[in-house]
XYZ file of C-alpha atoms in Angstrom:
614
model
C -51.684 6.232 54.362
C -51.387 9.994 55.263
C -48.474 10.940 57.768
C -49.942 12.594 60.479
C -48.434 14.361 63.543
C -50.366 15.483 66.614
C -49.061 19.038 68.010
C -50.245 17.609 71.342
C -53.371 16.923 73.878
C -54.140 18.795 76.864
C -56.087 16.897 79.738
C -56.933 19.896 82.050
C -60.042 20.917 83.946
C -60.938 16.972 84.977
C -64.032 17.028 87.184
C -65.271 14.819 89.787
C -68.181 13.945 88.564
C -67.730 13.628 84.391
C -65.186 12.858 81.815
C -63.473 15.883 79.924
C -64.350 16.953 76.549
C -61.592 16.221 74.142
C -59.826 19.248 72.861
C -59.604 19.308 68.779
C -55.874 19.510 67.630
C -55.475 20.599 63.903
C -52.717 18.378 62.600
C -49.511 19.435 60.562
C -48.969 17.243 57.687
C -45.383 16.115 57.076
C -44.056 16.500 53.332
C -45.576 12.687 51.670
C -41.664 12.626 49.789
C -39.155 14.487 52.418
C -36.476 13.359 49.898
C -37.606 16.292 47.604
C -38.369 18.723 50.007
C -36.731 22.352 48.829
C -33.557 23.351 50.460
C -32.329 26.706 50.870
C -28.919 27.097 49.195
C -28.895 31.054 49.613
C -25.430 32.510 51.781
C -26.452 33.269 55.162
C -26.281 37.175 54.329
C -29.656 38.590 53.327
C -30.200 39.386 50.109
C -29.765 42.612 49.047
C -30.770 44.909 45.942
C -28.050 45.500 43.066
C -27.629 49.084 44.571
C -27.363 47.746 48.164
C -24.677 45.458 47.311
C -22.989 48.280 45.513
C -22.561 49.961 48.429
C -22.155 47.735 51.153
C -19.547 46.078 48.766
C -17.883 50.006 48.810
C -18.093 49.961 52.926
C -16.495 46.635 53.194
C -13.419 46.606 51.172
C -12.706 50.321 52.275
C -13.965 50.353 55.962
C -10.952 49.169 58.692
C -11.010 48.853 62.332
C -7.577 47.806 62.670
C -3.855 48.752 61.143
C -3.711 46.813 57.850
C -2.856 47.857 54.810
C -5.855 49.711 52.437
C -5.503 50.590 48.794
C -5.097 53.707 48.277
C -3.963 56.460 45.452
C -0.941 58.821 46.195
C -0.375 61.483 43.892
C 2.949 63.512 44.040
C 3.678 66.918 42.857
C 4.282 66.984 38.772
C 7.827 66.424 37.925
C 9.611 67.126 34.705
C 13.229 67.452 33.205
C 15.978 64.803 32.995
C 15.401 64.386 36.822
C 11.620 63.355 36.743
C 13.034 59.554 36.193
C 15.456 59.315 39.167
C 12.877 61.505 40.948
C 10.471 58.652 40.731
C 12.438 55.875 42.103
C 13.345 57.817 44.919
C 9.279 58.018 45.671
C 8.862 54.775 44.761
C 11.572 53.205 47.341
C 10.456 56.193 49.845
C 7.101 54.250 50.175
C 8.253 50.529 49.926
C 10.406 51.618 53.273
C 6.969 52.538 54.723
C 5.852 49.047 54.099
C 3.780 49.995 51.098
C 2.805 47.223 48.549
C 2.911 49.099 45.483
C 0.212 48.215 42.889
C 0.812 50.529 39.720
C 3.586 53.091 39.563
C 2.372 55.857 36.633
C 5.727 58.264 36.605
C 3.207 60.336 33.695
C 0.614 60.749 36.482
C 3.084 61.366 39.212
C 0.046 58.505 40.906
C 0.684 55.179 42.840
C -1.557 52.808 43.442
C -0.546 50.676 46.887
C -1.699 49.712 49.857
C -0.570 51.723 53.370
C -1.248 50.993 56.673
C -3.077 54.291 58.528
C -0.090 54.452 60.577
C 2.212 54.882 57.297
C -0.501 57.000 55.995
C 0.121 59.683 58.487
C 3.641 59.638 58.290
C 3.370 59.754 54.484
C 1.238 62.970 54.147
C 3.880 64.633 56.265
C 6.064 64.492 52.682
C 5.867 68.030 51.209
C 5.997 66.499 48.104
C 2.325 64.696 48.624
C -0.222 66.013 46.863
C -2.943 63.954 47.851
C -3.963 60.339 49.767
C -7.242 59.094 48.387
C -8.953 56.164 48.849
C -8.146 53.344 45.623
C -12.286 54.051 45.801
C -14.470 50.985 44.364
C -15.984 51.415 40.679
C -19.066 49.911 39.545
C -20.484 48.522 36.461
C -23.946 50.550 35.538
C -26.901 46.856 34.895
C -17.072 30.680 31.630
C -15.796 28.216 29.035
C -12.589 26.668 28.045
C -9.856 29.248 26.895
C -8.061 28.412 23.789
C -5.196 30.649 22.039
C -6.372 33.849 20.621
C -5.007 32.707 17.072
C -7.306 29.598 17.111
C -10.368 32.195 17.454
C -9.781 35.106 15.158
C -11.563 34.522 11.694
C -12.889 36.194 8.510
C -16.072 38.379 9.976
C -19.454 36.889 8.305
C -20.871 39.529 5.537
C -24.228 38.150 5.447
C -26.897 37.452 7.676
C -30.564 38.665 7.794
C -32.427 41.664 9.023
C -33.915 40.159 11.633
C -31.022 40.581 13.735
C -30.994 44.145 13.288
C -33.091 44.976 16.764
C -34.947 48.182 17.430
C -31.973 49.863 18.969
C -29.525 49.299 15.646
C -32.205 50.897 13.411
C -32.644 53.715 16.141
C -29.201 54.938 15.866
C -29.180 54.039 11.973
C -26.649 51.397 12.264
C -27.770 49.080 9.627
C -28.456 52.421 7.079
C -23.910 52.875 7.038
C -23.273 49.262 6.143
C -26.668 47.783 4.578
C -28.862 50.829 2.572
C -30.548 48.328 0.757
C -31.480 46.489 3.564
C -30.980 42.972 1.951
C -29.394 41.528 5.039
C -25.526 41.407 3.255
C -23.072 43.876 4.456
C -22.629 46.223 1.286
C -19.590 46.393 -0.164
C -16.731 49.300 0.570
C -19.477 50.677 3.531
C -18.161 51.437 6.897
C -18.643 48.922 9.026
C -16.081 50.076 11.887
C -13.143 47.811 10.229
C -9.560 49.185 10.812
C -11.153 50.798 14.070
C -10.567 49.187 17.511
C -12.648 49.819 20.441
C -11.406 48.613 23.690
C -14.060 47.221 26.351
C -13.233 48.040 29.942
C -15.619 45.980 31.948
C -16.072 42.395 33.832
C -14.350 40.685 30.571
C -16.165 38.705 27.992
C -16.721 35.180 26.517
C -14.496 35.220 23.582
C -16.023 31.743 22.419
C -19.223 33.416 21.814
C -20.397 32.830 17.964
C -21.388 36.200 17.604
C -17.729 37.951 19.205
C -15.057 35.282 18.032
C -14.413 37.152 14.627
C -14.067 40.177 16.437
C -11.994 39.472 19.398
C -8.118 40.539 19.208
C -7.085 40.078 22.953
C -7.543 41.053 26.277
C -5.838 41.021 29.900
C -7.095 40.694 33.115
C -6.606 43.474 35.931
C -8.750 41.196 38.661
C -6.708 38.115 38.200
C -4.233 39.540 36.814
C -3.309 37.064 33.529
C -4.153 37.545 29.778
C -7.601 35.733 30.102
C -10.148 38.264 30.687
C -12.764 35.782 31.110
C -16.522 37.513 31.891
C -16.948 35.148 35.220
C -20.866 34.051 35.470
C -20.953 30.435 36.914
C -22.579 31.633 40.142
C -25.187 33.857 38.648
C -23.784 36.794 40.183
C -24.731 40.334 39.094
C -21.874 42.048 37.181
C -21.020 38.527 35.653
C -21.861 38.870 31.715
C -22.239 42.116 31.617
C -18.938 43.161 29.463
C -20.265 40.175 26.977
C -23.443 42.257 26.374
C -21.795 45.807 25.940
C -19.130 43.857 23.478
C -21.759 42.335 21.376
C -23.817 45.855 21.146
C -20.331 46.572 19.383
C -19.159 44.192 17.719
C -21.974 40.947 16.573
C -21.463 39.729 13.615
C -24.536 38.872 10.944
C -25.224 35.295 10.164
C -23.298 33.702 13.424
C -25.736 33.156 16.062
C -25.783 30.984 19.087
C -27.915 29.609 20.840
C -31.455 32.318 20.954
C -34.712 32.139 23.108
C -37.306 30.273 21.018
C -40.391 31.351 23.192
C -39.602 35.293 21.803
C -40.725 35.101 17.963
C -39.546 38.678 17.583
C -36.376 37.249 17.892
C -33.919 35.959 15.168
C -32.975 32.558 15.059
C -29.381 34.000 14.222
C -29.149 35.795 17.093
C -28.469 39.891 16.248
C -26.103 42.311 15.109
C -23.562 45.320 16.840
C -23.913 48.298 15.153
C -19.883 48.306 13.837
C -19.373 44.582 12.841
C -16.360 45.152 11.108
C -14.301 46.882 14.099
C -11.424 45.180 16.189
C -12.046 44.286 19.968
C -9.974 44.755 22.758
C -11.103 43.681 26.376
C -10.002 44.750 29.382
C -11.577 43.264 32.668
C -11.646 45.144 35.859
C -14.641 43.901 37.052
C -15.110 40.859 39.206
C -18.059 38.672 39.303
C -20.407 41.300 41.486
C -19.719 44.020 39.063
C -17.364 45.808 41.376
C -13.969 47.022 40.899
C -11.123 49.256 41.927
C -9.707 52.868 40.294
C -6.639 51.836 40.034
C -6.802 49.205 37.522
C -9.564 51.588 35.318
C -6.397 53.876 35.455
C -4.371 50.660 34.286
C -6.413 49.484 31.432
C -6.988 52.399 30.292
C -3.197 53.411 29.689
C -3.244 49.227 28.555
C -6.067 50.346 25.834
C -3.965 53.096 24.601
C -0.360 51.212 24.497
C -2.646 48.514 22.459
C -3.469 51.007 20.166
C -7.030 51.426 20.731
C -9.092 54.167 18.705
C -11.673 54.237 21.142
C -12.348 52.934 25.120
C -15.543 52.164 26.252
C -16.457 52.282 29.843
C -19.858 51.280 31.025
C -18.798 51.911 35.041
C -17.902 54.268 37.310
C -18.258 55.733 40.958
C -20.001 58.723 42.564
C -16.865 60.789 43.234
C -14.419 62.153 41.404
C -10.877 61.168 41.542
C -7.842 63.300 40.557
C -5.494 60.484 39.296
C -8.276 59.005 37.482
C -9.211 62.536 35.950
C -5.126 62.743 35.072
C -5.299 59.321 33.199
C -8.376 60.144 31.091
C -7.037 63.798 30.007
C -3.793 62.103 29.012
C -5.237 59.524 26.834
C -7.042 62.064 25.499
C -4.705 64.149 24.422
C -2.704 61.159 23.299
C -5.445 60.667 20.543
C -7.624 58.104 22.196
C -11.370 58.859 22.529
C -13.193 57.553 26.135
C -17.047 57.246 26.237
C -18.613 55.931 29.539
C -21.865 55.815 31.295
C -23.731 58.716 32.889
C -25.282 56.364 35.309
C -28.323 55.044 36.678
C -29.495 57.202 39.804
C -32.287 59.398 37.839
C -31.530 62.424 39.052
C -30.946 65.547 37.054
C -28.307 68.560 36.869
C -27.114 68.141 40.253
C -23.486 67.798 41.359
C -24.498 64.384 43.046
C -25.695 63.106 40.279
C -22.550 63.101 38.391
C -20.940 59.654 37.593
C -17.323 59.432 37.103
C -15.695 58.981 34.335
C -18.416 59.929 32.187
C -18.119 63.423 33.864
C -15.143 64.056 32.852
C -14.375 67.266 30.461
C -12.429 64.368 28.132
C -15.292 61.762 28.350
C -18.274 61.763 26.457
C -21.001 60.754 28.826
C -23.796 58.699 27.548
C -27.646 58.649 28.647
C -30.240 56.036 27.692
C -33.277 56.493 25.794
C -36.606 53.601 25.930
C -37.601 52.446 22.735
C -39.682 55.600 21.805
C -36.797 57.791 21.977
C -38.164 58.634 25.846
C -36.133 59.060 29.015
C -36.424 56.389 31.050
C -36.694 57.363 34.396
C -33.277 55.669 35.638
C -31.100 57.625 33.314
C -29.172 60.491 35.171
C -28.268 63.522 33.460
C -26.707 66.431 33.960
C -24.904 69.863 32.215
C -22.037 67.387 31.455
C -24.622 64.807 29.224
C -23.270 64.801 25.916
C -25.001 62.147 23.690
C -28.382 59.582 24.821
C -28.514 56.116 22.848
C -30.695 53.088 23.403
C -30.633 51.523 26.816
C -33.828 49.854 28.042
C -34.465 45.704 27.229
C -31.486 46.018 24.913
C -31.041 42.450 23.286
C -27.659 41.366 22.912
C -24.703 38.919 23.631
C -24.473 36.776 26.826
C -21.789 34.165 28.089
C -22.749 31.025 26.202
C -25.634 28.926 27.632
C -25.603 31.200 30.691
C -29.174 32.658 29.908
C -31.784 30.340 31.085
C -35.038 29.837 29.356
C -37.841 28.010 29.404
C -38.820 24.763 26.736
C -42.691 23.178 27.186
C -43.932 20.742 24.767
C -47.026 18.882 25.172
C -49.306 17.350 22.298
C -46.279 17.129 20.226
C -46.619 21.202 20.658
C -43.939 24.193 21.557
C -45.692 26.677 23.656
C -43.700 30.007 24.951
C -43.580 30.237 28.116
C -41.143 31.913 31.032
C -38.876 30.423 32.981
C -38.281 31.856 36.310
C -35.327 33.088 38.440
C -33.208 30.557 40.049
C -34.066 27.453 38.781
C -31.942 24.821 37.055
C -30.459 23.456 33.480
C -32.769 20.297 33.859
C -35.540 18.792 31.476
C -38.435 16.684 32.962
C -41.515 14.962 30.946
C -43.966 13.562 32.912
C -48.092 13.251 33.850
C -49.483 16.500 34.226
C -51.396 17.123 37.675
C -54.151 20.221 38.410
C -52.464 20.912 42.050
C -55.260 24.036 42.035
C -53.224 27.252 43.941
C -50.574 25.229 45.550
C -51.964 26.129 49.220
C -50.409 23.521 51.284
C -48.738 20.117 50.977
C -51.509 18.234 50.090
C -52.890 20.380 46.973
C -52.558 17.980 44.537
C -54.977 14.995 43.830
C -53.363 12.190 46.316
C -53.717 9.743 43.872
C -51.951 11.125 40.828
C -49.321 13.017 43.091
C -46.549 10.355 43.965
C -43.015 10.569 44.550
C -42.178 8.861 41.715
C -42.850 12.274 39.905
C -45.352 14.552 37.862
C -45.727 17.706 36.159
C -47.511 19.968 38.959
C -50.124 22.877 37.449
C -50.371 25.588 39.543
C -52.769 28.635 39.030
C -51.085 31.773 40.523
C -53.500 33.756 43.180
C -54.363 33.091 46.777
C -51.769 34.772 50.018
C -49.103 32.371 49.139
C -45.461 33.343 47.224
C -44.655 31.839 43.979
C -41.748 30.031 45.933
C -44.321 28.630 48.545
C -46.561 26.806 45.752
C -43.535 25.528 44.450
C -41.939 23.617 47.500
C -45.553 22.959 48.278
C -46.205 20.432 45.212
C -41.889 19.562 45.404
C -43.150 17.958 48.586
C -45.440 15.946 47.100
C -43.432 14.496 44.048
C -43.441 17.506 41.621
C -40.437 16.971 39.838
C -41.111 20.367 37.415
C -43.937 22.764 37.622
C -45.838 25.203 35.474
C -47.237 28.491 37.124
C -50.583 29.859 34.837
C -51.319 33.370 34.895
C -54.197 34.834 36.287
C -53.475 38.885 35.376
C -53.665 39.305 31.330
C -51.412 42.895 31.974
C -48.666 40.608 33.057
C -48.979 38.669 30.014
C -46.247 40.294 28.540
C -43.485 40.131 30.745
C -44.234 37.204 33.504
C -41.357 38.347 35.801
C -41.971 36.364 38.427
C -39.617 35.162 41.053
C -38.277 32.888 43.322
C -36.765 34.921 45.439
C -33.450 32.886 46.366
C -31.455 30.183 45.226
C -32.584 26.461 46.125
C -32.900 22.795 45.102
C -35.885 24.004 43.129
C -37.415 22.324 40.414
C -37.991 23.589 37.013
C -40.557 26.052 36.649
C -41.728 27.946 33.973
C -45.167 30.625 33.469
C -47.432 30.766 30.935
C -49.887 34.130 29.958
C -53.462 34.037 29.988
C -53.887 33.064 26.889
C -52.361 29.569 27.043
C -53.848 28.658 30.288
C -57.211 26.655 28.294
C -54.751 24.772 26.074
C -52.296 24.081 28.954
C -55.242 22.592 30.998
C -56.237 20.348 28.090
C -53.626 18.656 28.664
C -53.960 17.559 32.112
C -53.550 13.563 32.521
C -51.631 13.327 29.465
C -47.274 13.874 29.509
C -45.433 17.120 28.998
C -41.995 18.074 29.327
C -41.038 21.332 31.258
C -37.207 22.371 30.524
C -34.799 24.577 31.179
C -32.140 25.476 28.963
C -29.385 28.003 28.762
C -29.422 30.781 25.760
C -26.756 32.568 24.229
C -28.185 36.348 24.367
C -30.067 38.241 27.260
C -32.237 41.066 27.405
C -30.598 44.329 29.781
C -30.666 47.951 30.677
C -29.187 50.418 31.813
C -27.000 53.674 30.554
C -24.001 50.187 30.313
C -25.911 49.329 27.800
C -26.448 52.728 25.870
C -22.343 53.556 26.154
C -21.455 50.931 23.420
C -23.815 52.080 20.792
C -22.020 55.708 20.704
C -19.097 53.990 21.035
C -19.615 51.948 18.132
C -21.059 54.631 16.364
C -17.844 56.497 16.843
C -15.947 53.148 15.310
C -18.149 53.779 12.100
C -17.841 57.414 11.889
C -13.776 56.732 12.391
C -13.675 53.826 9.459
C -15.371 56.008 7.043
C -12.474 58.478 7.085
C -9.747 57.381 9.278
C -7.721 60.729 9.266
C -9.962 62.122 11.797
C -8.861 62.905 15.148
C -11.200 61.888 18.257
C -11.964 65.150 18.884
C -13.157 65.925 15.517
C -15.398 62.538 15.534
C -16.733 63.716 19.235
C -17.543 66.858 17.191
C -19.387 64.757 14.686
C -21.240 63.080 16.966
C -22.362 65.517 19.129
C -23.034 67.818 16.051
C -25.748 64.965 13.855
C -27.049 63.937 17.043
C -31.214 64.191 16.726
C -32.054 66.430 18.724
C -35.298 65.151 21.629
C -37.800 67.173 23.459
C -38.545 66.926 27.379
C -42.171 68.420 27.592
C -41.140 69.176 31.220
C -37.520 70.854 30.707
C -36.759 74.194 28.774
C -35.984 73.816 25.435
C -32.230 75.222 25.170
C -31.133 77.471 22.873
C -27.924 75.616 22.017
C -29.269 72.287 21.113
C -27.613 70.497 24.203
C -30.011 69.513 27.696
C -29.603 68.366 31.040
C -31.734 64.927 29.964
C -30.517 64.231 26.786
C -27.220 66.053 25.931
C -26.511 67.195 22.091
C -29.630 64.247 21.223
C -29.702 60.335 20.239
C -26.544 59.301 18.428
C -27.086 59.202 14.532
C -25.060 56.797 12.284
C -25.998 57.321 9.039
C -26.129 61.228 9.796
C -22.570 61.013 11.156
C -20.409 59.267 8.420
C -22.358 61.296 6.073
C -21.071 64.186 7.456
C -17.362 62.474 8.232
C -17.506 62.178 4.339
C -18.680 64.961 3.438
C -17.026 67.350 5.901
């Protein structure tokens, strides 16, 4: 029987001479199985956007009320001649008797990086030889397995593979035309393919256990944790976790070594994809944590830790609103060291204003990179600026993710795969069982009360009504749904059925089907299917992150083919092939270079033809 509970009667108004008319109270239904009844597991913070974390993130770790100690940069007036050395412990024990924890100490940069109370802040910018106190101001990126011994993961790189892993954005920049002209899947023999070349990754770390990077991988260190294990964190689903495994695999994939890939996508390869330079070394550095945030300081670190590794190139896919002198310092030095930097021009979408500017990438020694959508538009996100140099593919760019940390969705019924979406939040689990018509999902007692029982079902919900996606779904948990499938009601969303949760819970699995599934989906009510959830291997992102490592690996090619060049002589290449694209709604300039996309879309094949044939 039905649990009911009354809200209450009211007995008011009794008269003399008859009995009072009842009053009507609308019952509220308890759940029929409270056992399964979603719980919230969200923090007790509200959720916020990527760029509202960004900031408040920035406001926290900067913002003090009291006297402790805040990171900060100090920069001291340049010092040279047999006394810069003793000149720099003296400024180094000058602060440690200030109570300063000191970080970094860069006697090149004349820069520390330590922590001062305000108090000893004060009395330290009284030192005439203080150039500057700066905030150590947070950086941001711009979109989880067992660690064994580097040795045990380095092998031969895998020459052949097939062309279905080379995506839109590797034949956009000609990639696959350097190392594969006759398009036969098999890396051709003698081609640049960015071996002898090493690119060093400064981001949230990667997973080196990844199929696709192992080959590839030639150590790392850690700047967050500080250790050698630059592991790309993503166990609690958190924003900036993965997102140095993506940029690396852009580089770096190998053909022929795929994980685990998506099966509802049929565009996809079943062997994953390709980075446009294969054959080139990688180095990570992670300064990154889990949220994507990070600190100047250790950018300035790994960066000098790319170039003592010997790193050709560094790629940055990061950065912060406002410029920073030390930082500037570090990048001009590596620079002129023989090191080329290439970083992300950011995601704010706006245009040729000073605010726009994201730094590194505006650095005078940094080639800033801008995205382009797969028509070779701008996307509306990607900022740009007099300081733009080169644009490259950055929207739904399909690469490498931490392994089995991208979720997607498995249903089979009638002995039949059908694609379908899984949405955000929900778990690794599998579930086969009776599938129920539970109609919209409107209340706890949508679906048909005698197939709906706690023992469990498969509940089919049709989206529509005033009711959230996440409503339906604890609606029919509540009733025994132990996985549910959401059906489509708008054929424009067919395409990309984004939908949402909204938070993290004890949810079920759930997964969406389009439109065009929904009359073989229903023929199937009464009889078993199994809704899953499983984790993939590669993910679909953008952002200008994830246009940064195609000129940078585009560089590592141009560099192979003829490795007498000097970085600025390949940034000269680069910019120089680079196709040049049209804004209907800027003025065409007369030197080839715009404010939206720079010198044009980075060119490959153009490139090392032109590094060979000088």
């Amino acid at each position: 029987m039905r649990r009911l509970v009354l809200l209450g009667l009211l007995g008011l108004g009794v008269s003399a001479c008859k009995e009072p008319e009842p009053i009507k109270v609308e019952p509220q239904e308890l759940p029929l199985c409270p056992d399964l009844v979603v719980k919230d597991l969200s923090r007790s913070a509200p959720l916020v956007s990527q760029a509202q974390g960004a900031v408040s993130s920035a406001l926290r770790s900067t913002s003090s009320s009291d006297n402790s100690p805040q990171p900060m940069l100090v920069r001291f007036r340049k010092q040279t001649g047999v006394q810069a050395a003793a000149v720099s412990r003296l400024r180094e024990d000058r602060v440690r008797k200030l109570g300063a924890l000191v970080k970094y100490h860069w006697p090149s940069l004349d820069t520390l990086a330590l922590s001062l109370t305000p108090e000893a802040q004060a009395r330290l910018a009284q030192d005439p030889e203080v150039l500057s106190i700066t905030p150590d101001r947070p950086v941001h990126a711009l979109g989880m397995s067992p660690w064994v011994p580097v040795s045990a993961l380095l092998g031969a790189p895998s020459t052949t593979g097939s062309t279905a892993e080379y995506t839109w954005a590797v034949q956009m920049t000609q990639a696959n035309k350097v190392w594969d002209a006759n398009n036969d899947g098999v890396l051709d023999s003698g081609a640049p393919t960015g071996e002898g070349i090493t690119v060093c990754v400064i981001d949230s770390g990667i997973d080196p256990n990844h199929p696709e990077l192992k080959a590839a991988y030639a150590g790392g260190k850690d700047f967050v944790d500080n250790d050698d294990v630059p592991e790309d964190k993503d166990t609690t689903g958190a924003w900036g976790g993965g997102h140095g495994t993506h940029v690396a695999g852009t580089i770096v994939a190998q053909l022929g070594s795929g994980g685990q890939v998506n099966p509802n996508d049929p565009t996809l390869s079943p062997s994953g994809m390709v980075g446009l330079a294969p054959g080139a070394k990688l180095l990570v550095a992670r300064v990154l944590d889990e949220n994507g945030d990070g600190r100047t300081s250790d950018v300035i670190a790994a960066l000098r830790w790319c170039k003592e590794k010997e790193a050709h190139i560094a790629s940055l896919s990061l950065g912060s609103s406002n410029p920073d002198e030390a930082e500037r310092a570090a990048f001009d030095e590596v620079y002129a060291a023989g090191m080329l930097s290439i970083a992300a021009s950011g995601n704010g979408g706006e245009l040729a204003t000073p605010e726009s500017k994201v730094y590194p990438a505006a650095y005078a020694s940094v080639i800033a990179v801008g995205a382009v959508d797969p028509e070779a538009k701008h996307p509306a996100f990607s900022q740009g600026g007099d300081h733009l140099s080169l644009v490259a593919p950055g929207v739904n760019i399909y690469s490498t993710y931490p392994q089995g940390q991208s979720p997607f969705a498995t249903l089979e019924a009638g002995g039949k795969f059908y694609a379908s979406s899984a949405l955000d939040f929900v778990p690794y689990e599998e579930y086969t069982g009776k599938l129920v018509d539970c109609g919209l999902g409107e209340n706890n007692r949508s679906c048909p009360e005698l197939e709906a029982t706690c023992e469990g079902f498969v509940a089919y919900v049709t989206r529509g009504g005033e009711i959230k996606f996440s409503d339906k779904v604890k609606n029919v948990r509540s009733q025994g749904a132990r996985a549910v499938i959401i059906a489509n009601n708008d054929p424009e969303d067919d395409e990309a059925l984004g939908f949402t949760l909204g938070s993290p819970a004890t949810w079920p699995p759930v997964t969406a089907i389009p439109t065009t599934l929904v009359n073989d989906i229903r023929a199937q009510i009464g009889s078993p299917v199994r809704v899953g959830i499983r984790g993939g291997d590669y993910s679909l992102s953008t952002g200008t992150s994830m246009a940064t490592p195609h000129v940078s690996a585009v560089a590592a090619l141009v560099w192979s083919a003829r490795p007498t060049l000097t970085n600025t002589q390949v940034r000269a290449i680069l910019e120089s092939t680079a196709k040049n694209l049209v804004d209907p709604e800027v003025p065409e300039s007369p030197t080839g270079k715009d404010i939206v996309f720079g010198y044009g879309l980075v060119q490959a094949k153009v490139a090392v033809d032109k590094a060979l044939n000088p």
